[in-house]
Amino acid sequence: MLRIHDLHSSYGLAEVLSGISMEVPDGTLVAVMGRNGMGKTTLCRSIMGLAPPVVSGGEIECNGTALGGLPAYRRAQLGIGYVPQGRHVFTSLNVVENLTVAARSEENGNEPWDLDRVWELFPRLAERKTHRAGQLSGGEQQMLAIARALMTNPGLLVMDEPSEGLAPVLVETLAERLHDLKSSALSILLVEQNLSLALRLADVVYVVENGGIVFHGTPAELDGSEEIKRRHLGVGV
Amino acid sequence: MSGREFVLHTLNGFSLGALLFLLSSGFQLIFGLMRIVNLAHGSFYLVGGYVGLTVLIAGGNFWMALVAAALAIGVTGLIVERTLLRRLRGQPMPEVLLTVGLSLIAADLSLARWGGDPILLPRPELLRGTVELGGVTYPVFRIGVFGLGLLVVGLMWLLHTRTRIGAIVRAGVDDREMVAALGINVEAIFTGAFTLGALLAGVAGVIGGVFLSLYPGADGEILLYGLVVVILGGLGSLPGAVVGSLLVGLIDAFGRAMVPSLSYFLLFAPMALILIFRPHGLFGKPD
Ligand SMILES: Nc1ncnc2c1ncn2[C@@H]1O[C@H](COP(=O)(O)OP(=O)(O)O)[C@@H](O)[C@H]1O
Ligand SMILES: [Mg+2]
């Protein structure tokens, strides 16, 4: 689905990603972990073609199409759905409008998304249909941001820290919904700082540190490596 | 103030407000959506008026003048956005300087072609004469301007709230990067908004030519009013543009009549207060 090879990205003179390579195979959920400021959001923005940062080297390929140089909207049209860190819902639009603005039909073999299917996945949003997104709680906004990306009928979902700032009970709901999505043939790149969430959902985990990959393996391998968890994820310190 | 005077100033305020809405709805849309302070917007207005004048001189009627100005200035806006502004996207300072440059060029060319004397465009046949309203004898033309303002408000409101394009525009005012990340070609939306804004400014120019006259400097003056409207109403908000335009129209009408020496102060004092206490305007949202 997604292949990244030797990606370099920088803000001005500061290179933040220095040679990242990774892969999200079809239908899998790949988690990217790492502490604050390590370049996870920079990675997501580089994939989406949002500036800054500037991508100064390397290749990103989605379904065999090289993304280099394409504007963000073309990348989205190639089937990448984006759930940004901090949600970025359209606050002055209501819930339905947030979804219909995004709606786009794509023939990618997956069951198409429409409002009814969104209400089924997130019943809470159905109750808030006509509320402005700006009035929703943080958890509801997160669900809306995910639903909005789904309405573009993506083949790949890029999610940047969806559990950030959510109460534990909402993180649990989020985990269940992500589990549902995972079983629907969607490929997912999930940036997370919540270790247990990532371990539970991921097929493969990458750990980034200072713009490079320092670990790549299964959740079980990561869970077994106290060294990686302590040094790069700050667990148990 | 007598009741009759009150009615008169109110009507004046409403008709000026309608003209200001035609001008500033586009100005604030461009400001809110594209974050461009288009300082050439006043030139779109003035040159639109001169295009109308050209049509009238060539023997056309008022309505032909209106349509010609709309088309000419709309196309001008389209070209300016496509060929010039697009190259400077995301660089606020060069963008503003470019629009200043364009406004200077337009002002000089207009001066060379039309000279320095104010030119008052004739009222259209259909809207000559006066009506009795609340004890005041009032020109039909100004009532017509108010009617046109209402019509455009209504159409813009439908476009804004009832169409997908309108929802995309509102989403773009909230977060244009995210609109692009959903697969929507925001550039095309920008071009459309800029063109529509220019077109409305051209229409406003012909109408302004009838009730304020055309002269060098009218571009800057009307732009100043437009800025006050945007600051009062807030960025990218249609209700803001409506209320802002009416407020400025009414303040101007009553100010000129009651305390002529302070009319500018009356206009800018509320603007300063808004800037201090509610910088995002009455209807805009904080960033
Ligand atoms: N817009 C920006 N301009 C300059 N530096 C930035 C910008 N955004 C992020 N950075 C820097 O890039 C590094 C990586 O940031 P980011 O990708 O946001 O990390 P993460 O998402 O892993 O917390 C940090 O050192 C951060 O300070
Ligand atoms: Mg981040």
Coordinates of C-alpha atoms in Angstrom, one line a residue, chain A residues 45 48 50-51 72-73 76-77 82 84 88 90-93 97 100-104 148 152, chain B residues 160-161 164 167-168 170-172 174-187 285:
Chain A
R45 CA 2.9 15.7 6.8
M48 CA 0.4 13.9 2.8
L50 CA 1.7 19.3 3.4
A51 CA 4.3 22.1 3.8
A72 CA -1.8 17.3 -1.0
Y73 CA -5.2 17.1 -2.7
A76 CA -5.7 12.4 -1.0
Q77 CA -7.4 11.5 -4.3
Y82 CA -5.6 11.9 6.9
P84 CA -4.2 15.1 11.8
H88 CA -8.6 19.9 12.9
F90 CA -14.1 22.3 10.6
T91 CA -15.3 24.0 13.7
S92 CA -17.9 26.3 12.1
L93 CA -19.5 23.5 10.1
E97 CA -21.3 19.1 6.8
T100 CA -20.3 15.7 3.3
V101 CA -17.5 18.2 2.5
A102 CA -15.1 15.3 2.6
A103 CA -17.4 12.7 0.8
R104 CA -15.8 11.3 -2.3
R148 CA -14.3 12.6 7.9
T152 CA -13.1 10.1 1.3
Chain B
H160 CA -22.9 29.6 1.4
T161 CA -25.2 27.4 3.4
R164 CA -21.3 21.9 -1.2
A167 CA -19.6 24.3 2.7
I168 CA -16.1 23.9 1.2
R170 CA -16.6 27.8 5.0
A171 CA -14.4 24.8 5.7
G172 CA -11.6 26.6 3.9
D174 CA -11.7 27.3 9.2
D175 CA -8.7 25.3 7.9
R176 CA -7.7 25.4 4.3
E177 CA -4.8 22.9 4.7
M178 CA -7.2 20.3 5.9
V179 CA -9.6 20.9 3.0
A180 CA -6.7 20.1 0.6
A181 CA -5.8 17.0 2.7
L182 CA -9.3 15.7 2.0
G183 CA -8.7 15.7 -1.7
I184 CA -10.3 19.0 -2.6
N185 CA -8.5 21.3 -5.0
V186 CA -8.4 24.4 -2.9
E187 CA -6.7 26.4 -5.6
K285 CA -13.9 33.5 15.3

